[in-house]
GROMACS .gro file of C-alpha atoms in nm:
model
  286
    1MET     CA    1  -3.370   0.030  -2.521
    2ALA     CA    2  -3.355  -0.216  -2.230
    3VAL     CA    3  -3.287  -0.135  -1.870
    4PRO     CA    4  -2.916  -0.140  -1.824
    5GLN     CA    5  -2.780  -0.447  -1.646
    6ASN     CA    6  -2.478  -0.364  -1.430
    7PRO     CA    7  -2.471  -0.589  -1.123
    8ARG     CA    8  -2.195  -0.530  -0.877
    9ALA     CA    9  -2.148  -0.905  -0.815
   10SER     CA   10  -1.964  -0.809  -0.491
   11GLN     CA   11  -1.926  -1.159  -0.349
   12GLU     CA   12  -1.779  -1.295  -0.669
   13PHE     CA   13  -1.531  -1.004  -0.695
   14LEU     CA   14  -1.438  -1.064  -0.329
   15ASP     CA   15  -1.367  -1.418  -0.389
   16ARG     CA   16  -1.158  -1.350  -0.688
   17ALA     CA   17  -0.961  -1.056  -0.565
   18SER     CA   18  -0.895  -1.149  -0.203
   19PRO     CA   19  -0.575  -1.342  -0.281
   20LEU     CA   20  -0.416  -1.006  -0.390
   21LEU     CA   21  -0.405  -0.923  -0.019
   22LYS     CA   22  -0.146  -1.200   0.039
   23ASP     CA   23   0.058  -1.055  -0.250
   24LEU     CA   24   0.066  -0.725  -0.079
   25LYS     CA   25   0.239  -0.877   0.218
   26ASN     CA   26   0.495  -1.034  -0.012
   27ARG     CA   27   0.526  -0.696  -0.203
   28ARG     CA   28   0.477  -0.868  -0.533
   29VAL     CA   29   0.250  -0.610  -0.681
   30ASN     CA   30   0.269  -0.319  -0.932
   31ASP     CA   31   0.080   0.007  -0.953
   32ASP     CA   32  -0.200  -0.145  -1.150
   33VAL     CA   33  -0.320  -0.343  -0.852
   34TRP     CA   34  -0.419  -0.057  -0.629
   35PRO     CA   35  -0.744   0.038  -0.806
   36VAL     CA   36  -0.841  -0.332  -0.769
   37ILE     CA   37  -0.759  -0.315  -0.392
   38GLU     CA   38  -0.999  -0.019  -0.367
   39GLN     CA   39  -1.271  -0.208  -0.547
   40LEU     CA   40  -1.200  -0.510  -0.315
   41ALA     CA   41  -1.259  -0.291  -0.014
   42MET     CA   42  -1.591  -0.157  -0.153
   43ALA     CA   43  -1.692  -0.519  -0.243
   44ALA     CA   44  -1.609  -0.637   0.115
   45LEU     CA   45  -1.824  -0.362   0.253
   46ASP     CA   46  -2.115  -0.464   0.029
   47VAL     CA   47  -2.108  -0.817   0.171
   48GLY     CA   48  -2.032  -0.724   0.535
   49ARG     CA   49  -1.672  -0.840   0.541
   50LEU     CA   50  -1.533  -0.562   0.745
   51ASP     CA   51  -1.224  -0.749   0.814
   52VAL     CA   52  -1.126  -0.757   0.450
   53ALA     CA   53  -1.227  -0.394   0.403
   54LYS     CA   54  -1.009  -0.280   0.688
   55ILE     CA   55  -0.707  -0.477   0.558
   56ALA     CA   56  -0.757  -0.333   0.207
   57CYS     CA   57  -0.802   0.015   0.353
   58LYS     CA   58  -0.480  -0.013   0.553
   59ALA     CA   59  -0.288  -0.121   0.249
   60LEU     CA   60  -0.426   0.175   0.049
   61LEU     CA   61  -0.343   0.403   0.344
   62ASP     CA   62   0.012   0.297   0.363
   63ARG     CA   63   0.057   0.310  -0.022
   64ILE     CA   64  -0.139   0.633  -0.107
   65GLY     CA   65  -0.133   0.826   0.215
   66GLN     CA   66  -0.400   0.966   0.445
   67ASP     CA   67  -0.464   1.277   0.239
   68SER     CA   68  -0.620   1.096  -0.056
   69PRO     CA   69  -0.998   1.177  -0.070
   70ARG     CA   70  -1.062   0.816  -0.188
   71VAL     CA   71  -0.890   0.668   0.115
   72ILE     CA   72  -1.066   0.925   0.342
   73LEU     CA   73  -1.396   0.816   0.194
   74LEU     CA   74  -1.315   0.448   0.242
   75GLN     CA   75  -1.232   0.510   0.601
   76GLY     CA   76  -1.567   0.692   0.644
   77LEU     CA   77  -1.765   0.402   0.484
   78ILE     CA   78  -1.587   0.157   0.718
   79MET     CA   79  -1.679   0.388   1.011
   80GLU     CA   80  -2.042   0.392   0.894
   81ALA     CA   81  -2.052   0.019   0.904
   82SER     CA   82  -1.874  -0.037   1.235
   83GLU     CA   83  -1.922   0.278   1.452
   84PRO     CA   84  -2.218   0.485   1.579
   85LEU     CA   85  -2.355   0.700   1.299
   86ASP     CA   86  -2.313   1.022   1.494
   87LEU     CA   87  -1.941   0.950   1.495
   88ALA     CA   88  -1.934   0.897   1.119
   89LEU     CA   89  -2.136   1.217   1.078
   90ARG     CA   90  -1.877   1.417   1.264
   91TYR     CA   91  -1.599   1.258   1.061
   92TYR     CA   92  -1.765   1.363   0.733
   93GLU     CA   93  -1.840   1.713   0.859
   94ALA     CA   94  -1.471   1.772   0.948
   95GLU     CA   95  -1.356   1.631   0.612
   96ALA     CA   96  -1.602   1.836   0.425
   97GLN     CA   97  -1.457   2.148   0.568
   98LYS     CA   98  -1.105   2.043   0.478
   99HIS     CA   99  -1.205   1.949   0.122
  100SER     CA  100  -1.458   2.217   0.038
  101HIS     CA  101  -1.397   2.166  -0.336
  102ASN     CA  102  -1.503   1.806  -0.322
  103PRO     CA  103  -1.880   1.738  -0.262
  104VAL     CA  104  -1.841   1.363  -0.185
  105PHE     CA  105  -1.803   1.414   0.189
  106TRP     CA  106  -2.086   1.657   0.195
  107LYS     CA  107  -2.305   1.396   0.021
  108ARG     CA  108  -2.205   1.134   0.266
  109GLN     CA  109  -2.330   1.370   0.547
  110VAL     CA  110  -2.663   1.369   0.374
  111ALA     CA  111  -2.664   0.986   0.348
  112VAL     CA  112  -2.582   0.943   0.714
  113LEU     CA  113  -2.845   1.202   0.821
  114ARG     CA  114  -3.105   0.997   0.625
  115GLN     CA  115  -2.987   0.677   0.796
  116MET     CA  116  -3.039   0.854   1.127
  117GLY     CA  117  -3.395   0.966   1.027
  118LYS     CA  118  -3.308   1.328   1.022
  119ASN     CA  119  -3.467   1.405   0.693
  120GLU     CA  120  -3.514   1.779   0.757
  121GLU     CA  121  -3.139   1.824   0.833
  122ALA     CA  122  -3.057   1.610   0.527
  123LEU     CA  123  -3.265   1.838   0.311
  124ASN     CA  124  -3.096   2.152   0.450
  125GLU     CA  125  -2.755   2.009   0.384
  126LEU     CA  126  -2.847   1.884   0.039
  127ARG     CA  127  -2.997   2.220  -0.065
  128SER     CA  128  -2.684   2.396   0.056
  129LEU     CA  129  -2.465   2.148  -0.145
  130LEU     CA  130  -2.666   2.214  -0.458
  131ASP     CA  131  -2.635   2.586  -0.420
  132THR     CA  132  -2.261   2.527  -0.445
  133PHE     CA  133  -2.250   2.238  -0.693
  134TYR     CA  134  -2.552   2.302  -0.913
  135ASN     CA  135  -2.440   2.048  -1.172
  136ASP     CA  136  -2.438   1.749  -0.931
  137LEU     CA  137  -2.701   1.522  -1.092
  138GLU     CA  138  -2.694   1.271  -0.813
  139GLY     CA  139  -2.764   1.550  -0.562
  140TRP     CA  140  -3.083   1.662  -0.741
  141LEU     CA  141  -3.204   1.296  -0.771
  142GLU     CA  142  -3.133   1.248  -0.396
  143LEU     CA  143  -3.321   1.567  -0.316
  144ALA     CA  144  -3.616   1.440  -0.518
  145ASP     CA  145  -3.601   1.108  -0.336
  146ILE     CA  146  -3.606   1.270   0.003
  147TYR     CA  147  -3.892   1.487  -0.088
  148SER     CA  148  -4.087   1.187  -0.222
  149SER     CA  149  -4.021   0.982   0.091
  150CYS     CA  150  -4.182   1.274   0.292
  151CYS     CA  151  -4.477   1.285   0.048
  152HIS     CA  152  -4.375   1.634  -0.075
  153TYR     CA  153  -4.425   1.542  -0.436
  154SER     CA  154  -4.453   1.893  -0.583
  155SER     CA  155  -4.107   1.974  -0.434
  156ALA     CA  156  -3.972   1.646  -0.575
  157LEU     CA  157  -4.095   1.745  -0.916
  158GLN     CA  158  -3.913   2.073  -0.888
  159ALA     CA  159  -3.594   1.886  -0.800
  160LEU     CA  160  -3.637   1.655  -1.091
  161SER     CA  161  -3.693   1.945  -1.321
  162HIS     CA  162  -3.334   2.059  -1.243
  163ALA     CA  163  -3.219   1.704  -1.306
  164LEU     CA  164  -3.388   1.707  -1.649
  165LEU     CA  165  -3.205   2.027  -1.736
  166LEU     CA  166  -2.874   1.849  -1.666
  167VAL     CA  167  -2.953   1.524  -1.856
  168PRO     CA  168  -3.224   1.609  -2.114
  169GLN     CA  169  -3.142   1.290  -2.316
  170ASN     CA  170  -3.196   1.043  -2.026
  171PRO     CA  171  -3.529   0.856  -2.046
  172PHE     CA  172  -3.490   0.712  -1.700
  173THR     CA  173  -3.503   1.068  -1.545
  174PHE     CA  174  -3.814   1.136  -1.748
  175LEU     CA  175  -3.976   0.823  -1.632
  176GLN     CA  176  -3.902   0.918  -1.265
  177PHE     CA  177  -4.053   1.257  -1.336
  178ALA     CA  178  -4.363   1.106  -1.489
  179GLU     CA  179  -4.419   0.860  -1.206
  180THR     CA  180  -4.373   1.133  -0.950
  181ALA     CA  181  -4.624   1.355  -1.132
  182PHE     CA  182  -4.869   1.060  -1.134
  183THR     CA  183  -4.827   1.019  -0.761
  184ALA     CA  184  -4.871   1.393  -0.710
  185GLY     CA  185  -5.204   1.374  -0.896
  186ASP     CA  186  -5.097   1.577  -1.200
  187ILE     CA  187  -5.217   1.314  -1.452
  188PRO     CA  188  -5.183   1.521  -1.770
  189LEU     CA  189  -4.832   1.607  -1.678
  190ALA     CA  190  -4.754   1.242  -1.605
  191LEU     CA  191  -4.909   1.134  -1.941
  192LYS     CA  192  -4.699   1.387  -2.131
  193ASN     CA  193  -4.373   1.264  -1.974
  194PHE     CA  194  -4.456   0.889  -2.016
  195LEU     CA  195  -4.506   0.965  -2.388
  196ILE     CA  196  -4.174   1.144  -2.392
  197VAL     CA  197  -4.005   0.832  -2.250
  198ILE     CA  198  -4.166   0.624  -2.520
  199ASP     CA  199  -4.071   0.868  -2.795
  200MET     CA  200  -3.707   0.871  -2.666
  201ASN     CA  201  -3.687   0.496  -2.622
  202ASP     CA  202  -3.857   0.383  -2.937
  203SER     CA  203  -3.686   0.628  -3.180
  204ASP     CA  204  -3.440   0.368  -3.299
  205VAL     CA  205  -3.512   0.359  -3.672
  206SER     CA  206  -3.333   0.027  -3.709
  207ALA     CA  207  -3.576  -0.153  -3.480
  208PRO     CA  208  -3.887  -0.320  -3.638
  209GLN     CA  209  -4.201  -0.116  -3.592
  210ASP     CA  210  -4.394  -0.419  -3.466
  211GLN     CA  211  -4.124  -0.519  -3.208
  212SER     CA  212  -4.253  -0.596  -2.869
  213PRO     CA  213  -4.169  -0.330  -2.614
  214THR     CA  214  -3.918  -0.421  -2.345
  215GLY     CA  215  -3.755  -0.276  -2.044
  216ILE     CA  216  -3.832   0.084  -1.961
  217SER     CA  217  -4.073   0.098  -2.262
  218VAL     CA  218  -4.313  -0.152  -2.091
  219ARG     CA  219  -4.314   0.057  -1.779
  220ALA     CA  220  -4.379   0.373  -1.972
  221TRP     CA  221  -4.672   0.221  -2.171
  222TRP     CA  222  -4.817   0.101  -1.845
  223GLY     CA  223  -4.788   0.459  -1.723
  224VAL     CA  224  -4.972   0.584  -2.036
  225LYS     CA  225  -5.245   0.330  -1.986
  226LEU     CA  226  -5.299   0.426  -1.624
  227CYS     CA  227  -5.304   0.791  -1.708
  228ALA     CA  228  -5.541   0.745  -2.000
  229ARG     CA  229  -5.779   0.537  -1.794
  230ARG     CA  230  -5.776   0.794  -1.512
  231LEU     CA  231  -5.848   1.080  -1.755
  232LEU     CA  232  -6.118   0.886  -1.958
  233TYR     CA  233  -6.295   0.746  -1.653
  234PRO     CA  234  -6.234   0.969  -1.361
  235SER     CA  235  -6.350   0.818  -1.027
  236ALA     CA  236  -6.621   0.977  -0.820
  237GLY     CA  237  -6.487   1.301  -0.660
  238GLY     CA  238  -6.167   1.270  -0.879
  239THR     CA  239  -6.033   1.548  -1.089
  240THR     CA  240  -5.845   1.571  -1.421
  241GLU     CA  241  -5.713   1.919  -1.350
  242SER     CA  242  -5.343   1.976  -1.389
  243ALA     CA  243  -5.151   2.178  -1.136
  244SER     CA  244  -4.899   2.245  -1.411
  245LYS     CA  245  -5.175   2.354  -1.656
  246THR     CA  246  -5.069   2.066  -1.887
  247ALA     CA  247  -5.330   2.008  -2.162
  248ILE     CA  248  -5.506   1.677  -2.206
  249PRO     CA  249  -5.437   1.536  -2.554
  250LYS     CA  250  -5.743   1.550  -2.784
  251ASN     CA  251  -5.672   1.194  -2.921
  252LEU     CA  252  -5.685   1.051  -2.573
  253LYS     CA  253  -5.899   0.747  -2.675
  254MET     CA  254  -5.656   0.654  -2.951
  255ILE     CA  255  -5.364   0.681  -2.708
  256ASP     CA  256  -5.549   0.453  -2.464
  257GLN     CA  257  -5.611   0.201  -2.741
  258LEU     CA  258  -5.244   0.212  -2.850
  259ALA     CA  259  -5.123   0.169  -2.491
  260THR     CA  260  -5.349  -0.133  -2.448
  261GLU     CA  261  -5.215  -0.296  -2.759
  262ARG     CA  262  -4.850  -0.219  -2.666
  263VAL     CA  263  -4.883  -0.354  -2.317
  264LEU     CA  264  -5.059  -0.672  -2.438
  265THR     CA  265  -4.790  -0.724  -2.697
  266ALA     CA  266  -4.531  -0.695  -2.421
  267TYR     CA  267  -4.694  -0.988  -2.244
  268SER     CA  268  -4.715  -1.208  -2.552
  269GLY     CA  269  -4.479  -1.488  -2.626
  270GLU     CA  270  -4.378  -1.791  -2.425
  271ARG     CA  271  -4.271  -1.602  -2.115
  272GLY     CA  272  -4.565  -1.364  -2.085
  273ILE     CA  273  -4.850  -1.573  -2.231
  274HIS     CA  274  -4.988  -1.668  -1.887
  275ASN     CA  275  -4.984  -1.311  -1.768
  276ARG     CA  276  -5.148  -1.178  -2.083
  277ASP     CA  277  -5.489  -1.303  -1.978
  278VAL     CA  278  -5.463  -1.138  -1.641
  279VAL     CA  279  -5.351  -0.811  -1.793
  280SER     CA  280  -5.630  -0.828  -2.053
  281ARG     CA  281  -5.892  -0.880  -1.790
  282TRP     CA  282  -5.759  -0.583  -1.587
  283MET     CA  283  -5.769  -0.362  -1.888
  284SER     CA  284  -6.126  -0.446  -1.979
  285LYS     CA  285  -6.243  -0.299  -1.650
  286GLU     CA  286  -6.344   0.073  -1.629
   0.00000   0.00000   0.00000
C-alpha cells in the first residue's frame, strides 16, 4: 500500500477555473458551477491571490446567502489571510455560538490560537470541542499534534489512542502512534505498533511475497529496525523499560534481521542502488 498521492495543484486549478468569474458577470452559469467557484476561492487562498478569493466569495455570498456555513467559513479564511488574527478569532467565536451544532468554526478557533502561539488556550478549546464531538477524528489528531509540539508525548499518545478507536483500520494513524511512542521513549510499544502497520499494509494476498516494500511500509520497517537496535544494544544509561508495560518480543534478533533485509530490499534497484551502501554501512554499526 503506497502513500496516497492527492496534491491540491492549487495554481493549476486557479489558472483553469478563473475564467468562470467572467461568466458569472455575464450570468451564463448553471447550478453546477457553484461548487467549482468555492474550490476556486480555496485555491486562490492557497496561492495568495486574495483578490480572486474575495471575488469568488462575493459571488457565492450573492448566490447562496450569508447564512451558509460554507460561505461563513470562506469569509473567515479570507479574514485570517488579510486581517489581524485576533479579529478572525472573534469572528469564529461569534459564529461558533450561532452554529453550535457545527464544529468547523470551533476548529478554526483552535487553528487561529495556534497561529497566535497560544497553545494552552488552543488545548482548552480543543478538549472542550472533543467533549462535545467525540467522533471528530481530525480533532483528536490535532490534539495529539499540539501535545507533541509541546513535548507532552504521553498526552499525545492518549489522544492518538482515541483516534485509533475511531479508525482501527487506518495504518497511517498506527504509524503516527508508533513514532510518537518511540519519541516518548516507550520502545517496546513503538515496536509493537510498527509491526501492526506492516501487518496491515502487507496483508494483500495478491502481492508477491518477495516484493520490495514501498511507501508507508518502508517507514514502518525503518521504525522496526530502530526499535530493535535500541532494544538489542541499549546505550549507556538507557533503558528498555516500557511505561505501557508492553512486552519485548522473544524473537527480537529475528525481527531485527528481517527488518534489515526488508529495508535493504527497499533500497535495491536502479533508484536506490546508490543509497543501499550507505544504509548497509549504517546498519552494520551497533
